[in-house]
Every structure is written in C-alpha cells, then in structure tokens.
Amino acid sequence: MTDATTEATNSGGSAGVVPEEDPTAFGWLNTVDHKRIGRLFIACSLLFGLAGAIADLLVRLDLTSSGGHTVLNSDSFVQVFTFTRDALVFGMLIPLFLGIAIYVVPLQVGAPNVAFGRAAALSFWGWLVSAGVLVGAYAANGGPGGGFADGVDLHLLAVAGLVISLLTGAICVAVTTLTMRAPGMYMDRTPPFAWSALVTASMLVVSLGVVLGQIVILYIEHRYGPRFLGGNYGIWSRIDWMYRTPQLFIYVVPVLGVIAEIMLAAARRWVFEPLALYFTMGLVGLFGFGAWANFGITDEGADIVDGLEGIVLVGLYAGALAGVGGLLALLGFTVWQSRTWPRPSTAVLAAFAAGQLIAVAALVGLVGAGVDWLQIAGRGVDGNAPLRFTTWVTGQQSLLIYGAGLLGALAALHWWAPKIWGRRLSELAGWASLAAIGGGAFLAWLGPTLSGAFTEQPQFVYGEPLLTTLYSGQVDDSGAEGLSALGAVGVAIVLAGLALVVANLLISVVMGKGAPAESDPWGGLTPEWLLDSPPPLGPSQTLPELTSGTPLLDPELNGNGLNGSGVAADRDAHEVPA
C-alpha cells in the first residue's frame, strides 16, 4: 500500500463497512463482501450465457427450413425462442456487467465496500433463484405461448424477480458511486467505468420500472381477467421491447466504460475534456430508453414507425449514434495525441472491436428506422412488413449482445482478471475467443439482417407465433433459408468462443495455471491498480486517499491524485521529468 491512505471505516460511512468474512466455502453463502458477490455474478452469468447461446442455436437451426421444423417442434419453438432472449439479456448481459461493476466500482472510488452490502448479496441470490424459477417455468410448458397456465404465471413472476434483483444490485452500485467516493474525488474526476455503471443503473431504474408495471397487469389479466390482452400469446408482444433496440443500448453502456478505461490507459493520457467523455456515455444511455417503444396495453404500438412516433424512434437512434461516435472520436483523438500506438492485447483489441460494433448497431438501427418511417405508406399498400417486424431486429440483437456485449465482457475480464482473481488469463486463448466471438457475431448479424431486408423474413409473428419458423408463405423468395443458416453458423462460432472464455477462466483461475499478477500489470490509471491483486477479502485496513479518478496519471499532468506521495507517485516521478 501507499503512504497516502486512510482508514477504511472513515471512507463511506456505515453503509460501506464490511463485516469480517468467513474464509471457508460456507462464507460464499453469507458473504456481504463486494468482491465475492461480484465473482458470483460473473461466474453464474457466463454459465447462463452458454445456456442462452445453445438455445439460440437451436432456434436458428429450426429457422433454416421455412416449411417445417428441423430440431424443435410446434410445442417447443415459441418457448425456446423467448427463453433465448430471457437468458441472454437477464441471464447474461446485464448480470455479467453488474458483477464486474460490484467488484470494481468500490475499488475505483475508494470505498471499503459496495453500498448496502446485504442488499447487493440479496440481489445475487434473488437473481439466481429467479433464474432457476424461470428455467422451471419453461420446463413446465410455461412462458409466453406455453400450454400450462400456472407455468405462464410462474414465468411472469420469474421475470419480475430477475428485474427486481438486478435493479437492486444496480442501485447499490449507483449509490456507491454517488455517495461513497473518497473525499476530494468529485464526479467530474470519477473513473469512466464507474460513471458508465451509474448511467446504466439510472436508466435501468427508469426503463425496467415500466416493465414491472406491465408484468403486474399481465399477471392479473392472465390469472384472473377476461384475457383481453391476448392471454399467453399476448404476453410477448408487451415485453419484447426489453430485448430490442433502442433498449439494448442501455445494457451496453458499461462496455463504453470498459473501452474508455482500456484505451486511456493504453494512451497513458486523460481526455482533454472529461465532461465530454461523461456526456457522451450519458447520451447513449438517455437515447437508449426503449420503454415507450412497445405495444403497451393496446395494439396501437404496431404503428410506432408511423408519424410522430417514427420521428422519435429515428431521433433515438441518431442520439445513440451521436453519443457512441462522439465517445470513440474523443478516445481516438486522445490516442493520437499520445503519439504511441497501443500494444496489441486481447483487452485492447476486444475493446476496440466492441466500440466499432456499437457504432455499427446504432448506424444500422438509424437506417432501418429511417427507411420504415419514410416508406411506411408504401409498405402499408403493398403489404410488406416494416423492418422492425423482420429478422432485421435479430441482427441488431446479435450485434449488441453477441458482438458488443461479449467482446466488451472479454475485454473487461482480461483487463481486470489480475485484480479480480490475482492471475492473468491466457492471451492465446483470449485471441482465439476474440476471433471466434467477433467473427461469429458478424455472421449472426449478417444473415438475419440481409434476410429481413431482402426477403422480409418475420422476426416473431405475435398473433401466430409458429409462423415465425413456418415462414414459407411470409417471405418473398427462398433466400431466407440460406441466410438463416448463415446466422446459425455465426451463433455456433460465438458459442465456441464463449465456451473458450469459460475454459480460460477455469484453467487460468480455478486450476491456477494463469500467471500470477502484480498490482498493476497494465500500467492502469485508475485507483483500483493501487491495491494488491487481488485485494484481500473483508474490509481493507487502509484505502488510498484519493482526489482524482486517475491517480496513477496525475503526476504526469502536474496534478496530485495521491497527495504527492506513495509508490505510484514515486514511480511516475522517476519516469516523467518534473
């Protein structure tokens, strides 16, 4: 540790005090330490992601035949289709980055623990139990389109449990960032990932709160009401917006924080205008608000691309594109200012690729929304479907979940693995995972995007869900089958890449084959790199006395992120002339 430290109990108040941790295996069950909670989220969400990718592969394979089923059947297709979205979003994407945030953010802001440690622990166990109930509901022929009424109700309760649990964890992270920063660290000097976690948490509270209200209405209507919302077949049309753009942009805002952390460390510089960095991330979160873009309680939402609503949808994509483009331009200019090209590594290349994919998703979404809005009158006359009802949407989901989401997670895991587990992950396996996930995500996007644009293959037929897979009468030509097969190949490659990530963690961390890591193996800039790798369980005896979110860089800028003392300040004083 450095000389510039303060007692842990003096940073963060009673909400951040960490009880003594049980070092035995039983301690994982009653832990309130943010480091253990974060690891639990990361491990379980990756496993759930494997299940979701396998289910998605089954769906994609079934879509390779337009006139009949190939691997599924009429009783299982709809449930597997909807389970795929549940698993990839609420089982993997959101909890994976939530786990990383729960572990990293307190270290970044100089807090002894995440705010409301018991609530954070409850968030994980509530999420895990709800995920188990979700699987059980589908296994019992429940879920949207299910044939067992109690199973349909159980699915709604499980989704509500997932949303509440994830919101609880997100609020804990947000409160940590807002109220438990070290004295002297103002919001405009907060590390980029901590800021991205705050933006994500804020927008999740605003948007997912809407779906909780919808679930209450759907549950009452399905269990007790006259089924005026369409019964079990009407459920998906009213919650599908959670798995579509623009809402998906909110879920990948943490990826932007990861990108900023890695690229700024690689450039060894801070951005010339920090407020622009924070503003662009907030812009993506703000314009990712997709709660309004759903069918609501009536079918009027079907005309969301028409009139004023269409302009709003185009504006949301344009705003998200402006935010992503502005952030990437700002980071690119900073790297250019450094006059040094970042050393290639899994973290750097995965972060770079993830940023490009988010920008592409925003651009493609803007084009699709604009085309729908401009041609809605003609499409209504000739009977063609808007792009938002075709597999164009599946392409967007693939680009953001498989592409940006998994590549961003790959970058984060390789970057923070030394701090989370004390060992580096294999770079060779990392490069292989990067190639597989990146290439597979491209194919998983390309196939359905082209099919939606040129054959009008339906993404999901709400009124008659089986027409989603028996779509021979819904498309313009037979090219949809080949393009669906291309998407299936992409998902299979992504699945292999994700399995390789899990294997890399098992071998490098669990089996201890990864190289032991020093405190700061990457030359990082943010406060977590001042601590041991990994920090010990339980409360730290001392914490850095911070006045900046980039204490390892400030001496180079004649700043004073560590009050001019400590190992980092001494090191930079020797590296950089005064």
PDB file of N, CA and C in Angstrom, residues 284-331:
ATOM      1  N   VAL A 284     -25.776   8.065 -24.738  1.00  0.00           N
ATOM      2  CA  VAL A 284     -26.138   6.723 -25.204  1.00  0.00           C
ATOM      3  C   VAL A 284     -27.200   6.115 -24.285  1.00  0.00           C
ATOM      4  N   GLY A 285     -27.001   6.264 -22.964  1.00  0.00           N
ATOM      5  CA  GLY A 285     -27.990   5.745 -22.026  1.00  0.00           C
ATOM      6  C   GLY A 285     -29.336   6.432 -22.174  1.00  0.00           C
ATOM      7  N   LEU A 286     -29.321   7.749 -22.322  1.00  0.00           N
ATOM      8  CA  LEU A 286     -30.564   8.513 -22.431  1.00  0.00           C
ATOM      9  C   LEU A 286     -31.347   8.129 -23.677  1.00  0.00           C
ATOM     10  N   PHE A 287     -30.649   8.033 -24.820  1.00  0.00           N
ATOM     11  CA  PHE A 287     -31.333   7.710 -26.066  1.00  0.00           C
ATOM     12  C   PHE A 287     -31.554   6.215 -26.243  1.00  0.00           C
ATOM     13  N   GLY A 288     -31.154   5.421 -25.269  1.00  0.00           N
ATOM     14  CA  GLY A 288     -31.476   4.009 -25.279  1.00  0.00           C
ATOM     15  C   GLY A 288     -32.776   3.691 -24.582  1.00  0.00           C
ATOM     16  N   PHE A 289     -33.479   4.707 -24.115  1.00  0.00           N
ATOM     17  CA  PHE A 289     -34.729   4.486 -23.381  1.00  0.00           C
ATOM     18  C   PHE A 289     -35.770   3.902 -24.329  1.00  0.00           C
ATOM     19  N   GLY A 290     -36.044   2.613 -24.180  1.00  0.00           N
ATOM     20  CA  GLY A 290     -36.951   1.941 -25.103  1.00  0.00           C
ATOM     21  C   GLY A 290     -38.287   1.564 -24.511  1.00  0.00           C
ATOM     22  N   ALA A 291     -38.575   2.012 -23.287  1.00  0.00           N
ATOM     23  CA  ALA A 291     -39.821   1.589 -22.651  1.00  0.00           C
ATOM     24  C   ALA A 291     -41.052   2.098 -23.384  1.00  0.00           C
ATOM     25  N   TRP A 292     -40.905   3.225 -24.079  1.00  0.00           N
ATOM     26  CA  TRP A 292     -42.069   3.758 -24.788  1.00  0.00           C
ATOM     27  C   TRP A 292     -42.348   2.977 -26.068  1.00  0.00           C
ATOM     28  N   ALA A 293     -41.327   2.291 -26.595  1.00  0.00           N
ATOM     29  CA  ALA A 293     -41.448   1.660 -27.915  1.00  0.00           C
ATOM     30  C   ALA A 293     -42.015   0.253 -27.806  1.00  0.00           C
ATOM     31  N   ASN A 294     -43.138   0.108 -27.156  1.00  0.00           N
ATOM     32  CA  ASN A 294     -43.754  -1.209 -27.004  1.00  0.00           C
ATOM     33  C   ASN A 294     -45.241  -1.085 -27.300  1.00  0.00           C
ATOM     34  N   PHE A 295     -45.885  -2.209 -27.338  1.00  0.00           N
ATOM     35  CA  PHE A 295     -47.292  -2.222 -27.709  1.00  0.00           C
ATOM     36  C   PHE A 295     -48.206  -1.706 -26.600  1.00  0.00           C
ATOM     37  N   GLY A 296     -47.650  -1.559 -25.409  1.00  0.00           N
ATOM     38  CA  GLY A 296     -48.457  -1.064 -24.306  1.00  0.00           C
ATOM     39  C   GLY A 296     -49.596  -2.003 -23.979  1.00  0.00           C
ATOM     40  N   ILE A 297     -50.735  -1.444 -23.753  1.00  0.00           N
ATOM     41  CA  ILE A 297     -51.890  -2.246 -23.368  1.00  0.00           C
ATOM     42  C   ILE A 297     -52.823  -2.451 -24.552  1.00  0.00           C
ATOM     43  N   THR A 298     -52.624  -1.717 -25.625  1.00  0.00           N
ATOM     44  CA  THR A 298     -53.412  -1.933 -26.838  1.00  0.00           C
ATOM     45  C   THR A 298     -52.458  -2.241 -27.980  1.00  0.00           C
ATOM     46  N   ASP A 299     -52.972  -2.445 -29.156  1.00  0.00           N
ATOM     47  CA  ASP A 299     -52.156  -2.745 -30.326  1.00  0.00           C
ATOM     48  C   ASP A 299     -51.734  -1.488 -31.077  1.00  0.00           C
ATOM     49  N   GLU A 300     -51.923  -0.297 -30.482  1.00  0.00           N
ATOM     50  CA  GLU A 300     -51.542   0.922 -31.178  1.00  0.00           C
ATOM     51  C   GLU A 300     -50.036   1.007 -31.394  1.00  0.00           C
ATOM     52  N   GLY A 301     -49.273   0.306 -30.565  1.00  0.00           N
ATOM     53  CA  GLY A 301     -47.822   0.340 -30.719  1.00  0.00           C
ATOM     54  C   GLY A 301     -47.356  -0.258 -32.023  1.00  0.00           C
ATOM     55  N   ALA A 302     -48.230  -0.963 -32.735  1.00  0.00           N
ATOM     56  CA  ALA A 302     -47.833  -1.533 -34.025  1.00  0.00           C
ATOM     57  C   ALA A 302     -47.486  -0.450 -35.030  1.00  0.00           C
ATOM     58  N   ASP A 303     -48.001   0.761 -34.812  1.00  0.00           N
ATOM     59  CA  ASP A 303     -47.741   1.859 -35.733  1.00  0.00           C
ATOM     60  C   ASP A 303     -46.631   2.771 -35.220  1.00  0.00           C
ATOM     61  N   ILE A 304     -45.692   2.202 -34.438  1.00  0.00           N
ATOM     62  CA  ILE A 304     -44.666   3.007 -33.799  1.00  0.00           C
ATOM     63  C   ILE A 304     -43.747   3.670 -34.810  1.00  0.00           C
ATOM     64  N   VAL A 305     -43.655   3.131 -36.021  1.00  0.00           N
ATOM     65  CA  VAL A 305     -42.773   3.710 -37.035  1.00  0.00           C
ATOM     66  C   VAL A 305     -43.482   4.784 -37.846  1.00  0.00           C
ATOM     67  N   ASP A 306     -44.748   5.030 -37.581  1.00  0.00           N
ATOM     68  CA  ASP A 306     -45.508   5.973 -38.376  1.00  0.00           C
ATOM     69  C   ASP A 306     -45.586   7.314 -37.655  1.00  0.00           C
ATOM     70  N   GLY A 307     -45.731   8.381 -38.398  1.00  0.00           N
ATOM     71  CA  GLY A 307     -45.993   9.695 -37.849  1.00  0.00           C
ATOM     72  C   GLY A 307     -44.947  10.184 -36.883  1.00  0.00           C
ATOM     73  N   LEU A 308     -45.423  10.868 -35.828  1.00  0.00           N
ATOM     74  CA  LEU A 308     -44.533  11.457 -34.844  1.00  0.00           C
ATOM     75  C   LEU A 308     -43.708  10.405 -34.126  1.00  0.00           C
ATOM     76  N   GLU A 309     -44.328   9.228 -33.853  1.00  0.00           N
ATOM     77  CA  GLU A 309     -43.589   8.170 -33.181  1.00  0.00           C
ATOM     78  C   GLU A 309     -42.388   7.722 -34.009  1.00  0.00           C
ATOM     79  N   GLY A 310     -42.550   7.680 -35.314  1.00  0.00           N
ATOM     80  CA  GLY A 310     -41.439   7.306 -36.171  1.00  0.00           C
ATOM     81  C   GLY A 310     -40.295   8.286 -36.088  1.00  0.00           C
ATOM     82  N   ILE A 311     -40.628   9.581 -36.001  1.00  0.00           N
ATOM     83  CA  ILE A 311     -39.581  10.596 -35.866  1.00  0.00           C
ATOM     84  C   ILE A 311     -38.835  10.415 -34.551  1.00  0.00           C
ATOM     85  N   VAL A 312     -39.581  10.117 -33.489  1.00  0.00           N
ATOM     86  CA  VAL A 312     -38.941   9.903 -32.188  1.00  0.00           C
ATOM     87  C   VAL A 312     -37.994   8.713 -32.245  1.00  0.00           C
ATOM     88  N   LEU A 313     -38.433   7.621 -32.897  1.00  0.00           N
ATOM     89  CA  LEU A 313     -37.585   6.437 -32.993  1.00  0.00           C
ATOM     90  C   LEU A 313     -36.309   6.743 -33.771  1.00  0.00           C
ATOM     91  N   VAL A 314     -36.434   7.462 -34.879  1.00  0.00           N
ATOM     92  CA  VAL A 314     -35.253   7.870 -35.643  1.00  0.00           C
ATOM     93  C   VAL A 314     -34.349   8.744 -34.773  1.00  0.00           C
ATOM     94  N   GLY A 315     -34.962   9.640 -33.992  1.00  0.00           N
ATOM     95  CA  GLY A 315     -34.180  10.509 -33.122  1.00  0.00           C
ATOM     96  C   GLY A 315     -33.417   9.747 -32.051  1.00  0.00           C
ATOM     97  N   LEU A 316     -34.014   8.673 -31.521  1.00  0.00           N
ATOM     98  CA  LEU A 316     -33.327   7.877 -30.511  1.00  0.00           C
ATOM     99  C   LEU A 316     -32.079   7.212 -31.084  1.00  0.00           C
ATOM    100  N   TYR A 317     -32.225   6.642 -32.267  1.00  0.00           N
ATOM    101  CA  TYR A 317     -31.059   6.025 -32.899  1.00  0.00           C
ATOM    102  C   TYR A 317     -30.005   7.078 -33.235  1.00  0.00           C
ATOM    103  N   ALA A 318     -30.440   8.220 -33.715  1.00  0.00           N
ATOM    104  CA  ALA A 318     -29.495   9.285 -34.050  1.00  0.00           C
ATOM    105  C   ALA A 318     -28.756   9.769 -32.810  1.00  0.00           C
ATOM    106  N   GLY A 319     -29.475   9.911 -31.701  1.00  0.00           N
ATOM    107  CA  GLY A 319     -28.824  10.334 -30.467  1.00  0.00           C
ATOM    108  C   GLY A 319     -27.833   9.313 -29.963  1.00  0.00           C
ATOM    109  N   ALA A 320     -28.205   8.023 -30.024  1.00  0.00           N
ATOM    110  CA  ALA A 320     -27.275   6.972 -29.596  1.00  0.00           C
ATOM    111  C   ALA A 320     -26.042   6.954 -30.488  1.00  0.00           C
ATOM    112  N   LEU A 321     -26.237   7.121 -31.790  1.00  0.00           N
ATOM    113  CA  LEU A 321     -25.102   7.151 -32.711  1.00  0.00           C
ATOM    114  C   LEU A 321     -24.198   8.342 -32.430  1.00  0.00           C
ATOM    115  N   ALA A 322     -24.801   9.497 -32.139  1.00  0.00           N
ATOM    116  CA  ALA A 322     -24.003  10.681 -31.817  1.00  0.00           C
ATOM    117  C   ALA A 322     -23.185  10.451 -30.549  1.00  0.00           C
ATOM    118  N   GLY A 323     -23.802   9.816 -29.547  1.00  0.00           N
ATOM    119  CA  GLY A 323     -23.075   9.555 -28.309  1.00  0.00           C
ATOM    120  C   GLY A 323     -21.915   8.593 -28.510  1.00  0.00           C
ATOM    121  N   VAL A 324     -22.170   7.483 -29.200  1.00  0.00           N
ATOM    122  CA  VAL A 324     -21.107   6.496 -29.438  1.00  0.00           C
ATOM    123  C   VAL A 324     -20.013   7.094 -30.311  1.00  0.00           C
ATOM    124  N   GLY A 325     -20.431   7.760 -31.398  1.00  0.00           N
ATOM    125  CA  GLY A 325     -19.447   8.363 -32.287  1.00  0.00           C
ATOM    126  C   GLY A 325     -18.611   9.419 -31.591  1.00  0.00           C
ATOM    127  N   GLY A 326     -19.258  10.242 -30.767  1.00  0.00           N
ATOM    128  CA  GLY A 326     -18.516  11.263 -30.033  1.00  0.00           C
ATOM    129  C   GLY A 326     -17.508  10.668 -29.071  1.00  0.00           C
ATOM    130  N   LEU A 327     -17.914   9.607 -28.370  1.00  0.00           N
ATOM    131  CA  LEU A 327     -17.005   8.967 -27.417  1.00  0.00           C
ATOM    132  C   LEU A 327     -15.810   8.341 -28.137  1.00  0.00           C
ATOM    133  N   LEU A 328     -16.077   7.613 -29.210  1.00  0.00           N
ATOM    134  CA  LEU A 328     -14.980   6.968 -29.932  1.00  0.00           C
ATOM    135  C   LEU A 328     -14.049   8.004 -30.548  1.00  0.00           C
ATOM    136  N   ALA A 329     -14.612   9.108 -31.053  1.00  0.00           N
ATOM    137  CA  ALA A 329     -13.771  10.165 -31.610  1.00  0.00           C
ATOM    138  C   ALA A 329     -12.905  10.796 -30.528  1.00  0.00           C
ATOM    139  N   LEU A 330     -13.473  11.004 -29.358  1.00  0.00           N
ATOM    140  CA  LEU A 330     -12.722  11.586 -28.249  1.00  0.00           C
ATOM    141  C   LEU A 330     -11.574  10.676 -27.819  1.00  0.00           C
ATOM    142  N   LEU A 331     -11.858   9.382 -27.709  1.00  0.00           N
ATOM    143  CA  LEU A 331     -10.809   8.438 -27.330  1.00  0.00           C
ATOM    144  C   LEU A 331      -9.765   8.315 -28.432  1.00  0.00           C
TER     145      LEU A 331
END
